[in-house]
Structure formats: structure tokens, C-alpha cells
Coordinates of C-alpha atoms and ligand atoms in Angstrom, one line a residue:
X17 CA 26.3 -15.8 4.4
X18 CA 24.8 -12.3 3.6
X19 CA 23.6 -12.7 -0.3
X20 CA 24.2 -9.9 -2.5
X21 CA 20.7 -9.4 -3.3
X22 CA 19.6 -8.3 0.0
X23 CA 22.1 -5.3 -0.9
X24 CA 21.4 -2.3 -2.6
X25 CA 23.7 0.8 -3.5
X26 CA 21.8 3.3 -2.6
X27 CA 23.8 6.0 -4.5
X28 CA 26.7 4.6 -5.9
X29 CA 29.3 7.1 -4.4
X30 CA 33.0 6.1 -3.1
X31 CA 34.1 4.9 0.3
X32 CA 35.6 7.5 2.2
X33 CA 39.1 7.6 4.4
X34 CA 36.3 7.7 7.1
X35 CA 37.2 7.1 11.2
X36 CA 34.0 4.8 11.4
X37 CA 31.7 2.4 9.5
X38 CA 28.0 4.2 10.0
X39 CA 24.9 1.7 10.5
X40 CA 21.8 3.8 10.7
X41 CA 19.2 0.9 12.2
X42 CA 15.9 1.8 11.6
X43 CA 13.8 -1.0 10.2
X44 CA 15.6 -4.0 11.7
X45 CA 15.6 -2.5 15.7
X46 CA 16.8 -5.6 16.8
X47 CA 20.9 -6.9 17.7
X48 CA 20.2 -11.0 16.5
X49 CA 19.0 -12.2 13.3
X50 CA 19.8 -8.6 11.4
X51 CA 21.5 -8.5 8.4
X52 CA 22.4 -4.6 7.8
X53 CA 23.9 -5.5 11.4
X54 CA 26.3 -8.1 10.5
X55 CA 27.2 -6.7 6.8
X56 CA 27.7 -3.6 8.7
X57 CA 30.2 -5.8 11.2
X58 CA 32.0 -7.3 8.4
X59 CA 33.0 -3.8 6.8
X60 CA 34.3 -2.4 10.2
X61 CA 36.4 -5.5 10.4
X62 CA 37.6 -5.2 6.9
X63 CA 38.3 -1.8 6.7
X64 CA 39.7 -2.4 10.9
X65 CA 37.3 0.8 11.7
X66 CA 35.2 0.8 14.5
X67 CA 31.5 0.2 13.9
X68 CA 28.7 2.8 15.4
X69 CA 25.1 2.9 15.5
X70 CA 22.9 5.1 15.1
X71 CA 19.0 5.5 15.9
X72 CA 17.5 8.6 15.1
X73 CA 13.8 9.5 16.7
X74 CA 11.5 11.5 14.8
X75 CA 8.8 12.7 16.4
X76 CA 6.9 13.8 12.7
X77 CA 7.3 9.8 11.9
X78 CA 4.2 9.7 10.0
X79 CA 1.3 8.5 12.2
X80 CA 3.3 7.4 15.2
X81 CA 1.9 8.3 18.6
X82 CA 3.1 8.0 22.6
X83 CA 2.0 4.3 22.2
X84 CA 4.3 3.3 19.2
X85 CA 7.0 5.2 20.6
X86 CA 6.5 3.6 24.1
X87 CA 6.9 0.3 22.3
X88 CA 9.9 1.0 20.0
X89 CA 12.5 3.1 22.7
X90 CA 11.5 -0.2 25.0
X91 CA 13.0 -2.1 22.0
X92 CA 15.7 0.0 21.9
X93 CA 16.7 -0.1 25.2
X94 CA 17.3 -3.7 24.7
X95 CA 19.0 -3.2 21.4
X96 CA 21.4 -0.6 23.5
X97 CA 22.6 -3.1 26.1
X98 CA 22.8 -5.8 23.6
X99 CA 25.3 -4.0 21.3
X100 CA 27.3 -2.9 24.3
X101 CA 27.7 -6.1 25.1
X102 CA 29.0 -6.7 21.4
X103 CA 31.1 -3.8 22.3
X104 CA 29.5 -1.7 19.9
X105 CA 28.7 1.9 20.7
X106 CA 24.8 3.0 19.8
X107 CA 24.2 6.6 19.2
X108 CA 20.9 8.3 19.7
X109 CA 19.4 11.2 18.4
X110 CA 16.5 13.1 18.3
X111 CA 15.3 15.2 15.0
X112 CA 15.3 15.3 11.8
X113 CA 16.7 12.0 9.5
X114 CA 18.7 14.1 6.6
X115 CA 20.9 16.7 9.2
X116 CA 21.7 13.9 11.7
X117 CA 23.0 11.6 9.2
X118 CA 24.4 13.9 7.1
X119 CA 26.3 15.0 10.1
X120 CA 27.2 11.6 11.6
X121 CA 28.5 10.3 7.8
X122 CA 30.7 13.0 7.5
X123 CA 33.6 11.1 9.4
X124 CA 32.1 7.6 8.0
X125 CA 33.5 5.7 5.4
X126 CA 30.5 4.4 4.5
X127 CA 26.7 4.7 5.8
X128 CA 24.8 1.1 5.5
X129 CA 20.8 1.3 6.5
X130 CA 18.1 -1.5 7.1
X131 CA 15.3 -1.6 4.8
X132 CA 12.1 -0.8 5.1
X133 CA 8.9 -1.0 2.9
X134 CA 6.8 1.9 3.8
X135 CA 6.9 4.5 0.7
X136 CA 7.8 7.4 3.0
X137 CA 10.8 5.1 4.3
X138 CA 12.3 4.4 1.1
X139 CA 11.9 7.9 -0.3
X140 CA 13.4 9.0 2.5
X141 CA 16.1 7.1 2.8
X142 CA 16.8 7.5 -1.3
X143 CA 16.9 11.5 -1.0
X144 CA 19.2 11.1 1.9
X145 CA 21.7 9.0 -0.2
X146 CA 22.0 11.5 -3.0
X147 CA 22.8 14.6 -1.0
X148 CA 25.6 12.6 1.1
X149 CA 29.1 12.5 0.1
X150 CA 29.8 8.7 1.2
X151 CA 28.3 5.7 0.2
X152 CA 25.5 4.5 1.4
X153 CA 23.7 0.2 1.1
X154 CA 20.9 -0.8 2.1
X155 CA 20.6 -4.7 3.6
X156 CA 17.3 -6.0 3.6
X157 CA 16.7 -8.4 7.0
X158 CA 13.1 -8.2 7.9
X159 CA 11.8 -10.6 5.0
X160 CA 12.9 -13.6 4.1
X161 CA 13.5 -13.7 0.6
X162 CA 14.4 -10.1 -0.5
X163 CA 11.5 -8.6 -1.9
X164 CA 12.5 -8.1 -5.8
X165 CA 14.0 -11.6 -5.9
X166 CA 10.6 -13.0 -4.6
X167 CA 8.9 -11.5 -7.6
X168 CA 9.5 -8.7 -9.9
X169 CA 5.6 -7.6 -9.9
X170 CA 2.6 -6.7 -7.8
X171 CA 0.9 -10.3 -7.1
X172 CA -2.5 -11.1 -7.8
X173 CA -2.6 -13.1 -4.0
X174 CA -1.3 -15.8 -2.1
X175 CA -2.0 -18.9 -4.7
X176 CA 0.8 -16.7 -7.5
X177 CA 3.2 -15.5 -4.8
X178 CA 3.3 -18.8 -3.4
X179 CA 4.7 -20.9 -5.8
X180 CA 7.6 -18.3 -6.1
X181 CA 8.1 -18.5 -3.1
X182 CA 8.7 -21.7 -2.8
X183 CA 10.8 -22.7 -5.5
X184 CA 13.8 -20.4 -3.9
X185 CA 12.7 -20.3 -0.1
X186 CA 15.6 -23.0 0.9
X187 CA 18.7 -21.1 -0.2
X188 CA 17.2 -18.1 2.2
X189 CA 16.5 -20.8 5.0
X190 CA 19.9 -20.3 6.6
X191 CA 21.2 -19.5 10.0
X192 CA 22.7 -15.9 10.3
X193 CA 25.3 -16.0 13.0
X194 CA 26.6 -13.3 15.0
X195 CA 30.0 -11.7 13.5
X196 CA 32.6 -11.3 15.9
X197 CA 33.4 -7.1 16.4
X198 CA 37.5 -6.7 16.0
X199 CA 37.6 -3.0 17.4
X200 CA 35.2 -1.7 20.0
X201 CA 33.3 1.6 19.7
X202 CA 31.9 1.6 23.0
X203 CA 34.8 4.7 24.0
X204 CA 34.3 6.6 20.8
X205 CA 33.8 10.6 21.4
X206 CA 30.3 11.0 20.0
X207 CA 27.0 12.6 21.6
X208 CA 24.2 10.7 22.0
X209 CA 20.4 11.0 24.2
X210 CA 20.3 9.5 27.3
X211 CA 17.5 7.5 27.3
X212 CA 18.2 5.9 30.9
X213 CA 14.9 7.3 32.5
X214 CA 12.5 6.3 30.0
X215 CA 9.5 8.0 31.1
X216 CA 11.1 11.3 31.4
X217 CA 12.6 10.8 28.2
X218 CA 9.3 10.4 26.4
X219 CA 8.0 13.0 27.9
X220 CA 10.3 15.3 26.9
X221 CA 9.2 14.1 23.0
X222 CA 7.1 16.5 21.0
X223 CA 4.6 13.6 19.9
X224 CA 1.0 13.1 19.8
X225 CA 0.3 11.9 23.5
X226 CA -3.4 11.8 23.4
X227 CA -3.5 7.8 23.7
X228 CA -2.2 5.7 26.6
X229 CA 0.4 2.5 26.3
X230 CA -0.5 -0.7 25.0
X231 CA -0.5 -3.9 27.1
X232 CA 3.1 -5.2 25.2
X233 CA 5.8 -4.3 26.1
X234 CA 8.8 -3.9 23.3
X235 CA 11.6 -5.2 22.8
X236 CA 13.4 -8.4 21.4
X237 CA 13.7 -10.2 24.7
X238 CA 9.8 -9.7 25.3
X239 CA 9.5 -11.1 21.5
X240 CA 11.8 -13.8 22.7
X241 CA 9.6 -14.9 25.6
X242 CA 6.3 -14.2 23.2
X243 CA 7.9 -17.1 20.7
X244 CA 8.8 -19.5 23.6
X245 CA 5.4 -19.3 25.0
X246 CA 3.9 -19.7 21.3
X247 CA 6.2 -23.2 20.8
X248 CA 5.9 -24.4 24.2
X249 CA 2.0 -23.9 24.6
X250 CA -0.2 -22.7 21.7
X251 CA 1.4 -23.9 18.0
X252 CA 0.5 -27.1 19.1
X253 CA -2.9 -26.2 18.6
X254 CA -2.7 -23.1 16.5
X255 CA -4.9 -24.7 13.0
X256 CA -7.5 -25.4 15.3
X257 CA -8.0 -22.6 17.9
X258 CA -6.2 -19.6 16.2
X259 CA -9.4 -18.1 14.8
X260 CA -11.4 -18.8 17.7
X261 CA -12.0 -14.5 19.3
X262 CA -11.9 -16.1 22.8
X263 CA -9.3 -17.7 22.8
X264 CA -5.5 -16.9 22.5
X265 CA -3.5 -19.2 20.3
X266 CA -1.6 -17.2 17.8
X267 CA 1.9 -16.0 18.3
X268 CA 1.4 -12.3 19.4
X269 CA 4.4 -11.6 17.4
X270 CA 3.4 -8.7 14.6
X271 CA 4.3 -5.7 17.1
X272 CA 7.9 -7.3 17.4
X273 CA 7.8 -8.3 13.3
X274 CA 6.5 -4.4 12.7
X275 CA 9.7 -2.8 15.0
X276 CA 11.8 -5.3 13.5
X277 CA 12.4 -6.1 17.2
X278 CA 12.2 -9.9 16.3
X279 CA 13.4 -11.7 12.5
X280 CA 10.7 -13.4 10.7
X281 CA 14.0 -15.5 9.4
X282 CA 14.7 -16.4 13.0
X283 CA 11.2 -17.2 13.8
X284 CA 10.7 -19.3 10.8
X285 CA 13.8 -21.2 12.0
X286 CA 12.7 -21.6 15.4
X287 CA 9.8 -23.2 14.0
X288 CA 11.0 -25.2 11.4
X289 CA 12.8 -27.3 14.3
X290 CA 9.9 -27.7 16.4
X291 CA 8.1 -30.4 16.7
X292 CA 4.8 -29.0 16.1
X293 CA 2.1 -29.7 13.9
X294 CA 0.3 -26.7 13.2
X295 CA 4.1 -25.7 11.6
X296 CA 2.8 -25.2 8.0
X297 CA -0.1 -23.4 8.6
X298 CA 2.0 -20.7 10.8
X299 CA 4.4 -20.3 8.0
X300 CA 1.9 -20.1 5.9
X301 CA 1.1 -17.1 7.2
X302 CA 4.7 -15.6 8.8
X303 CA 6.0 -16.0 5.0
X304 CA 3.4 -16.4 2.2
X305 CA 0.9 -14.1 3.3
X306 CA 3.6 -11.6 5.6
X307 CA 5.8 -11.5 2.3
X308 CA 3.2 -11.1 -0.1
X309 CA 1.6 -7.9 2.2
X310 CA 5.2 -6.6 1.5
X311 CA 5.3 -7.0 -2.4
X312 CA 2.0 -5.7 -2.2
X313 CA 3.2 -1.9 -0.8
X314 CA 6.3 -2.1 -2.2
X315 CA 5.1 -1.9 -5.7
X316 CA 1.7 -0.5 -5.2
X317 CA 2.6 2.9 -3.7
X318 CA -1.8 3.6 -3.3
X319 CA -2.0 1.2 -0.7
X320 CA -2.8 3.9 1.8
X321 CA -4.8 6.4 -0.9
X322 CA -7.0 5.3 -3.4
X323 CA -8.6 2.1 -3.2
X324 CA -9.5 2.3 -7.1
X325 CA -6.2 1.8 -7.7
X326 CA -5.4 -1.0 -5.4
X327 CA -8.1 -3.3 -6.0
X328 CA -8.6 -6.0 -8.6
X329 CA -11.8 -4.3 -10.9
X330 CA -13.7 -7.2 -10.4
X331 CA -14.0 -6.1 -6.9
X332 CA -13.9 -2.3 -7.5
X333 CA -16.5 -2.0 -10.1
X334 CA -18.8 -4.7 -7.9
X335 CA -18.5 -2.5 -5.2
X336 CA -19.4 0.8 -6.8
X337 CA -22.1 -0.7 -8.6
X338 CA -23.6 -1.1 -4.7
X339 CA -22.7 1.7 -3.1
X340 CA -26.2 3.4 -3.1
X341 CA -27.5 0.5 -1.6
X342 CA -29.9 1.3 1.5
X343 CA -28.1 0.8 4.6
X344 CA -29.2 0.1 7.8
X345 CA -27.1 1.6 9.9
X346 CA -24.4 4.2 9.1
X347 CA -21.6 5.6 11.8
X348 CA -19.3 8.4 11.8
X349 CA -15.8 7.9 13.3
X350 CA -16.3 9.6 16.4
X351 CA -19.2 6.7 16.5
X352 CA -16.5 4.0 15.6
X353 CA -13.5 5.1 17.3
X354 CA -15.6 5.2 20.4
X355 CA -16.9 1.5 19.6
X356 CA -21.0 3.1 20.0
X357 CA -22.6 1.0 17.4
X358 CA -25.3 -1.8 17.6
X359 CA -23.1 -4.7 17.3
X360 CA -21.6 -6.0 20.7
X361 CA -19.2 -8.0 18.6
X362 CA -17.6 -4.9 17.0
X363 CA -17.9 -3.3 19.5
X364 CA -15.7 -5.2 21.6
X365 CA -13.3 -5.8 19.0
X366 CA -12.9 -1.9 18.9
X367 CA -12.4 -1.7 23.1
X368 CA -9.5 -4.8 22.5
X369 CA -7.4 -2.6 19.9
X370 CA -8.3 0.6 22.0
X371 CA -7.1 -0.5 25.1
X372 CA -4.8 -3.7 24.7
X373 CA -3.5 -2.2 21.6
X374 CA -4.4 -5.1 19.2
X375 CA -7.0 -7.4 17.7
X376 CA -7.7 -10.8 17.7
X377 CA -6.8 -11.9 14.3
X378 CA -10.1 -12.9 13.1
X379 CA -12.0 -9.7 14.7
X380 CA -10.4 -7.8 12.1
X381 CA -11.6 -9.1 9.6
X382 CA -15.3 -9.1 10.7
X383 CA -14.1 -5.2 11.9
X384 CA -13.2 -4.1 8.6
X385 CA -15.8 -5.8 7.0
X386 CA -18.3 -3.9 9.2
X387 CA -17.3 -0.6 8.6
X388 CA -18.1 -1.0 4.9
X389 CA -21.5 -2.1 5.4
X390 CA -21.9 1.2 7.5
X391 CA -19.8 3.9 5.3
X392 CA -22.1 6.1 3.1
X393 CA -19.2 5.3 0.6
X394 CA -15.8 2.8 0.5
X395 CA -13.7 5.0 0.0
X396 CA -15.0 6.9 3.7
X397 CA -15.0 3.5 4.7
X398 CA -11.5 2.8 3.7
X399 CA -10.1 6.2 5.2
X400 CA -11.9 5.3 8.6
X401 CA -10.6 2.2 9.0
X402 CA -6.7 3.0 8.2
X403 CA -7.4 5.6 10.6
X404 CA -8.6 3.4 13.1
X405 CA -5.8 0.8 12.2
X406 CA -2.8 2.4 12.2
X407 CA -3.9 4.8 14.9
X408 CA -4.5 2.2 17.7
X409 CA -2.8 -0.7 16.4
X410 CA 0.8 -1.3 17.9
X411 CA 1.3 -3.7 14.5
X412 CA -0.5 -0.5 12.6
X413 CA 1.1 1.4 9.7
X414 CA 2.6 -2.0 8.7
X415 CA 2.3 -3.8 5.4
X416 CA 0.1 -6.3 6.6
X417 CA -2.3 -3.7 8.0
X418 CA -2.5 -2.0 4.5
X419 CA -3.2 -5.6 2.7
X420 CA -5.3 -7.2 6.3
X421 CA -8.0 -4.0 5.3
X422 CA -7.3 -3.8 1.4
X423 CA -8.5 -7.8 1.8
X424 CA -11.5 -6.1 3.6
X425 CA -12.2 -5.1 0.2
X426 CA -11.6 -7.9 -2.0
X427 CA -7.8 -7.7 -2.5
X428 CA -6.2 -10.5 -3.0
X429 CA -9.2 -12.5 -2.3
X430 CA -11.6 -14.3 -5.3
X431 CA -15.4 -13.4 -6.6
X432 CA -18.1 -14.6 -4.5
X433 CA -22.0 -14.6 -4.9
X434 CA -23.2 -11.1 -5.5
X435 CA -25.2 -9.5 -2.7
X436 CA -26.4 -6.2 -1.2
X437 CA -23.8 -3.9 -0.3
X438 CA -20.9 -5.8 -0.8
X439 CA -21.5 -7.0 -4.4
X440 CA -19.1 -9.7 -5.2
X441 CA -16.3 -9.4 -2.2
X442 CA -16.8 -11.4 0.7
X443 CA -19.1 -11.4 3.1
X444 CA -19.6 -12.0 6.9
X445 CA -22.0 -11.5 9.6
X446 CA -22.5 -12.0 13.3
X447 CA -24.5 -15.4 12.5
X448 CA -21.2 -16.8 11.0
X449 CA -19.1 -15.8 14.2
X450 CA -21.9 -17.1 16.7
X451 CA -22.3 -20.5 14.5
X452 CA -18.5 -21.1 14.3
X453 CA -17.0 -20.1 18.4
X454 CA -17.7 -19.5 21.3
X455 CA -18.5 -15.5 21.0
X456 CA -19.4 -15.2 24.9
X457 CA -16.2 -16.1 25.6
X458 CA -14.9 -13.4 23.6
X459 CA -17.4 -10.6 25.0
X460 CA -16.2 -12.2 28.8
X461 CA -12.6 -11.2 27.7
X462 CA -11.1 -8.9 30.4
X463 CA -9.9 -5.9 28.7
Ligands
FAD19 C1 -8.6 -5.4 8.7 C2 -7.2 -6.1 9.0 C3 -6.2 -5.3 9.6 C4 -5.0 -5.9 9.9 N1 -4.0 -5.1 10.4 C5 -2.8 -5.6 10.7 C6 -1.8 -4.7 11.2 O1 -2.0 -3.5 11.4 N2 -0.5 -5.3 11.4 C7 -0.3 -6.6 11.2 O2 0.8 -7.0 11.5 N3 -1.2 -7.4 10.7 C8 -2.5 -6.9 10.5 N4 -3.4 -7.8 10.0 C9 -3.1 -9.2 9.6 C10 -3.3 -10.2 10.7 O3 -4.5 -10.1 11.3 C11 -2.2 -10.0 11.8 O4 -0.9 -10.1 11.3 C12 -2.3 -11.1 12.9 O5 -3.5 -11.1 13.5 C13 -1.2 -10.8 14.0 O6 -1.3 -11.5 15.1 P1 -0.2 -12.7 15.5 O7 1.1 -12.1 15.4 O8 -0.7 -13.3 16.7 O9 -0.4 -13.6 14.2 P2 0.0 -15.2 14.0 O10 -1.3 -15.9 13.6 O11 0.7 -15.7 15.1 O12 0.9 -15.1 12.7 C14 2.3 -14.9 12.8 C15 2.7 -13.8 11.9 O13 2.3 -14.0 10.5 C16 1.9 -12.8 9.9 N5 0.5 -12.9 9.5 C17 -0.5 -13.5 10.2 N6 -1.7 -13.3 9.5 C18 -1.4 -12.5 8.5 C19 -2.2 -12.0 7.4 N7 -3.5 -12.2 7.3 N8 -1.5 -11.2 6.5 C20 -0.2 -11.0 6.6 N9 0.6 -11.5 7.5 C21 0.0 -12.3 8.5 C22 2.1 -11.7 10.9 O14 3.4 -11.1 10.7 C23 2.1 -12.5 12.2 O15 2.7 -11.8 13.3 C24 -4.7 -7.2 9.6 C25 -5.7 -8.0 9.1 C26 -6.9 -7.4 8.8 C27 -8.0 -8.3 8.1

């Protein structure tokens, strides 16, 4: 069952006498668990057209490098052989969004899209819908409760999104099963990009290539061995050891979440029927603090501008107050991107998302935290560490990145007592991470 709600007509226009139904994936890269994949089934089989999808690369994808695009063409590799197997063809193109689709819909009888919650995807994908002439849906798969249904309003944090959540979260609990495909596509006349040779392939992209791979590699079966390994070996123990910096106990799964390689639906499942104990604390985070990251960009559109006008003015006007504060130690970016400050804890934190292409959970919270205390203002402070983020990050330029470092600052977190610096957002130092773990095990880490 696909509930209307996770629909949206995108431009209210009629369906054509088209010779295809159009999915353009772009959010949701994954063939299981996707609802703009299945809705998308069910309209080829109702209207007995053949279904075909489309991927479109765009090397000017805001802040995307060789090591997210590594990571996502991996993914779609895997989405490619899956949908074959579905016997559904999967197109792939290279350029701009609005001429490809606008091209590709004009022998569609309708165009249905994924959703995503960036503000340059939605704005996007809404210009595209008024200058077409067929209609076009969007089906939003990569939350679990559609976003607008969860709550009609920016939250103040996780204790007023949660009980939202709650109250509705069974009905969207359900098992999505794979629709069966009546006419294959996989013959149908249409050009594509080979993407066979991968490394060629990427070359060939006009993208920034100044940063190597990550250590993942993408793609929903890697996410499918990731989850596996997380239920079989760590969730056990996850309330205990996941905040522990030497130690590796969370799921690894927020590169998957971020391509949509992986549902958070199908996760949540997964772990629902587990046995394991540390089960609410994981969906604790997967859904109250993933979903309310998402209702936090999706109706706060300065989540990656102007931190006046994201955070709460308790925090704001604390922090201003001590901006001028004398400051030990202050580092340019050049300083931080090439992790040359004092702190050996940082520092290492830095080198993990610079060369493994992510952070231990808890390190970035001490990271962002850090690069206040050493910014001649927050708002530098905030730019540096987006920068840093989204740069190096295979997660990055993800909702939970823009709310993770927006916490940084006391967003969706509560007063505490007022010191230097900081003012009245939280706090933490090196003392607190060598008190709580094992930090030497984190510093042994092999990078
Ligand atoms: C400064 C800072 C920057 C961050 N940047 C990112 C980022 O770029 N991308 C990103 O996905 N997350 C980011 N986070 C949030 C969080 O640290 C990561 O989601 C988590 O560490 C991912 O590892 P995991 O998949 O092993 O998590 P697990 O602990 O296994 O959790 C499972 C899933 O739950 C969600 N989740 C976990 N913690 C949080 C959280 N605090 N907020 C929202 N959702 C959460 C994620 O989708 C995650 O994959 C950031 C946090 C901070 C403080």
C-alpha cells in the first residue's frame, strides 16, 4: 500500500497518450524498499506501458566531488542490474536535469520523481514540472512518515517531533513489496551512457577531482551486507559502545541513507524483528532524530546560510554576546582542512573524514564544537565547518549534516550554564572525551 500522502502533483497537468511511464530516480537510488519505484510500476501496468528509468548525472550537482560520485555510479551500477532483472530498462544520461527530461517526457505519459529535501532539489525539480507538458508526482520513500504529515512546522527538537511521531508511526510501519512489471522495457529504442568501465567513465566526468575515494563502497548490496553485519555483531551492543571513538559499533549506514541506496523504512523493519536490545535507542535515532534533521531543512530553507536565522535566540543572542571573547587559539581553514592544530584529538578526527571519508559519530560533535572555540566569529566558524562537512563527508550535503553542525550551535538542543565562548550552548572538551573512553584507542586507529 503506497499512501496518497507520500504523493504530490507536481504540476497538475494531464496524462498524455505517451509510449512509456517516465521514472526519473534521483533521491531514492536504490531498486527495494522505493516507493516512486513501485507507484511508478503500478502506472505502467495500469496504463499496459512499459516503465523506463531514468538517472541523469550532473556534474554542477552542488558540492559533489570525484568521491560522491565514485560512491553514487557504484550504487547505480547495482540499481542497473537490479532493474534488468525486473526487466526494466534504466536510461543514463549525463547533463543538464531540465533538457534531458524535458526530452525523455516528451513520449511519456506521465513523469513520476523521488523526493528529495535539499532546497536546490526541490526547486529544481518544481521548475522542471511547470515547463513540461505531462504530468509529473513526486513519491516520497526515503522517510518514513512523509514529511508534512509528520508535522506541518519547523520543530523545536526531538522531545516535540517525537510525540508526533509516534502517535502515527504504525500505519507507516508496513512492508512495501516488490510489484510485478507486466511489459518489459529492457528492448525499448532509447540512448543511454555506458557506464560498464567505471573508471573510464568517471574520468570522462567534468567534476571536481581534486579528492581521492572513500573507504565505502556504494551501492545497496554493500548497504545490505553493512545492516547484516550491524544485526549480527554490533546492535547488540550499540547503547553501550556506540559513542565510544575507538570503537566501531554503529551501523555505518548514512552514506547508503544519503544516496538513498538503502530505505530507512526497510532498515527500521529489519530491526524491529531483531532480537536486539539496543533496538530503541537505534531508532531513536534512524527515525526521531534522521526525520526531524529532515523537517528541519525542509522548512527552514537557511540551514546552509545564516545561522541567525536557524537558531533558537536563546542560543544566537548567547553566542554573540561572546564572540569577542579572548581566544586561545584561532585557525584558518587551510589550518583545519589540513587537521594542523594543537589538539591530537581533532586532529585525528579531521585525518578519519579526510581519508576514510567519515567520522565517528561522537568526533563530530567534539569537531564542530572545536571550530567554534577557534573561529574569530560563528558565523566563520559555521561556513568552515559546512565546508569541511559536506566537502569530505560521503553522508555530507545531507540533512543530518546541516542539523549534526546547526546542533554544534545549540539547535535543537536546551540552555546550559553560561561560560566563555560558548555562552549558553553546550560545551565539551578533551577532559570529557579522555574521562569517558578509551581515547588511545581512537588515536591507534589505522587510518
Ligand atoms: C557536526 C556534525 C556533523 C554531522 N554530519 C552528518 C552528515 O554529514 N551526514 C549524516 O548522515 N549525519 C551527520 N551527522 C549526524 C550523525 O553523526 C551521523 O548520522 C552518524 O554518525 C552516522 O553514522 P552511522 O550511520 O553509523 O549512525 P548510527 O548510529 O548507526 O545511526 C543510524 C542512522 O540514524 C541516523 N542518525 C544517527 N545519528 C543521528 C543524528 N545525530 N542526527 C540525525 N540522524 C542521525 C543516521 O541516518 C544514521 O545512519 C553529523 C553530526 C554532527 C554533530
Amino acid at each position: 500500500m503506497i499512501y496518497d500522502e507520500r504523493i504530490k502533483n507536481l504540476n497538475h497537468k494531464k496524462i498524455n497518450n505517451g509510449d512509456y511511464v517516465l521514472y526519473w530516480m534521483q533521491a531514492s537510488q536504490r531498486s527495494e524498499y522505493n516507493h516512486a519505484l513501485e507507484y511508478s510500476i503500478e502506472y505502467s501496468n495500469k496504463l499496459k506501458l512499459p516503465l523506463i528509468v531514468l538517472f541523469i548525472i550532473m556534474e554542477d550537482f552542488p558540492k559533489a566531488n570525484f568521491r560522491h560520485f565514485r560512491f553514487m555510479l557504484e550504487g547505480i551500477e547495482d540499481v542497473m542490474n537490479q532493474l534488468k532483472s525486473r526487466k526494466i530498462k534504466m536510461v543514463i544520461r549525463k547533463g543538464e536535469a531540465l533538457p534531458i527530461v524535458n526530452e525523455l517526457s516528451k513520449n511519456a505519459s506521465i513523469l513520476i520523481t523521488d523526493f528529495g529535501y535539499l532546497k536546490h532539489e526541490i526547486i529544481m525539480k518544481s521548475n522542471i514540472a511547470q515547463q513540461l507538458n505531462c504530468s509529473m508526482l513526486s513519491v516520497e520513500s526515503n522517510v518514513i512518515i512523509p514529511v508534512e504529515v509528520t508535522s506541518n512546522k519547523e520543530e523545536y527538537g526531538a522531545y516535540t517531533i517525537r510525540p508526533k511521531i509516534n502517535k502515527i508511526i504504525d500505519k507507516y510501519l508496513i512492508e512495501l513489496n516488490s510489484r510485478l512489471v507486466m511489459q518489459s522495457s529492457i528492448d525499448y529504442p532509447i540512448k543511454s551512457e555506458d557506464i560498464s568501465d567505471l573508471n573510464s567513465f568517471i574520468d570522462s566526468l567534468k567534476i571536481d577531482k581534486s579528492i581521492n575515494e572513500s573507504i565505502y563502497k556504494g551501492g545497496s548490496v554493500e548497504a545490505e551486507k553493512y545492516l547484516k553485519d550491524f544485526i549480527e555483531n554490533k546492535a547488540q551492543y550499540y547503547s553501550e559502545l556506540k559513542n565510544h571513538p575507538g570503537m566501531n559499533y554503529s551501523s555505518n549506514l548514512s552514506p547508503y541513507l544519503h544516496f538513498g541506496q538503502i530505505s530507512p523504512l526497510y532498515i527500521a523493519l529489519k530491526i524491529i524483528k531483531s532480537d536486539i536490545k539496543s533496538k530503541k535507542d537505534f531508532l531513536e535515532e534512524l527515525i526521531t532524530r534522521r526525520e526531524l534533521a529532515i523537517n528541519y531543512i525542509y522548512y527552514n530553507k537557511n540551514y546552509d546560510s545564516d545561522i541567525e536565522k536557524i537558531l533558537p535566540s536563546w542560543a544566537y543572542d548567547s553566542l554573540i554576546s561572546h564572540q569577542n571573547d579572548l581566544k586561545d587559539y584561532l585557525y584558518s581553514l587551510e589550518e583545519l582542512e589540513n587537521a594542523k592544530t594543537h589538539d591530537e584529538f581533532w586532529n585525528k578526527a579531521q585525518k578519519e573524514m579526510v581519508i576514510t571519508g567519515k567520522m565517528h559519530g561522537y568526533m563530530r560533535m567534539y569537531w564542530g564544537k572545536k571550530i567554534i572555540e577557534w573561529s574569530l566569529t560563528i558565523n566563520d566558524a559555521f561556513s568552515k565547518a559546512l565546508y569541511l562537512n559536506d566537502r569530505y563527508s560521503i553522508d555530507g550535503r545531507d540533512a543530518n549534516g546541516y542539523a549534526g553542525i546547526a546542533w554544534c550551535y545549540g539547535k535543537h538542543d536546551r540552555p546550559w550554564k553560561e561560560r566563555e565562548i560558548f555562552g549558553k550552548i553546550r560545551y565539551m572538551n578533551d577532559k570529557g572525551l579522555i574521562k569517558k573512553f578509551n581515547m588511545e584507542k581512537y588515536l591507534d586507529l589505522k587510518l
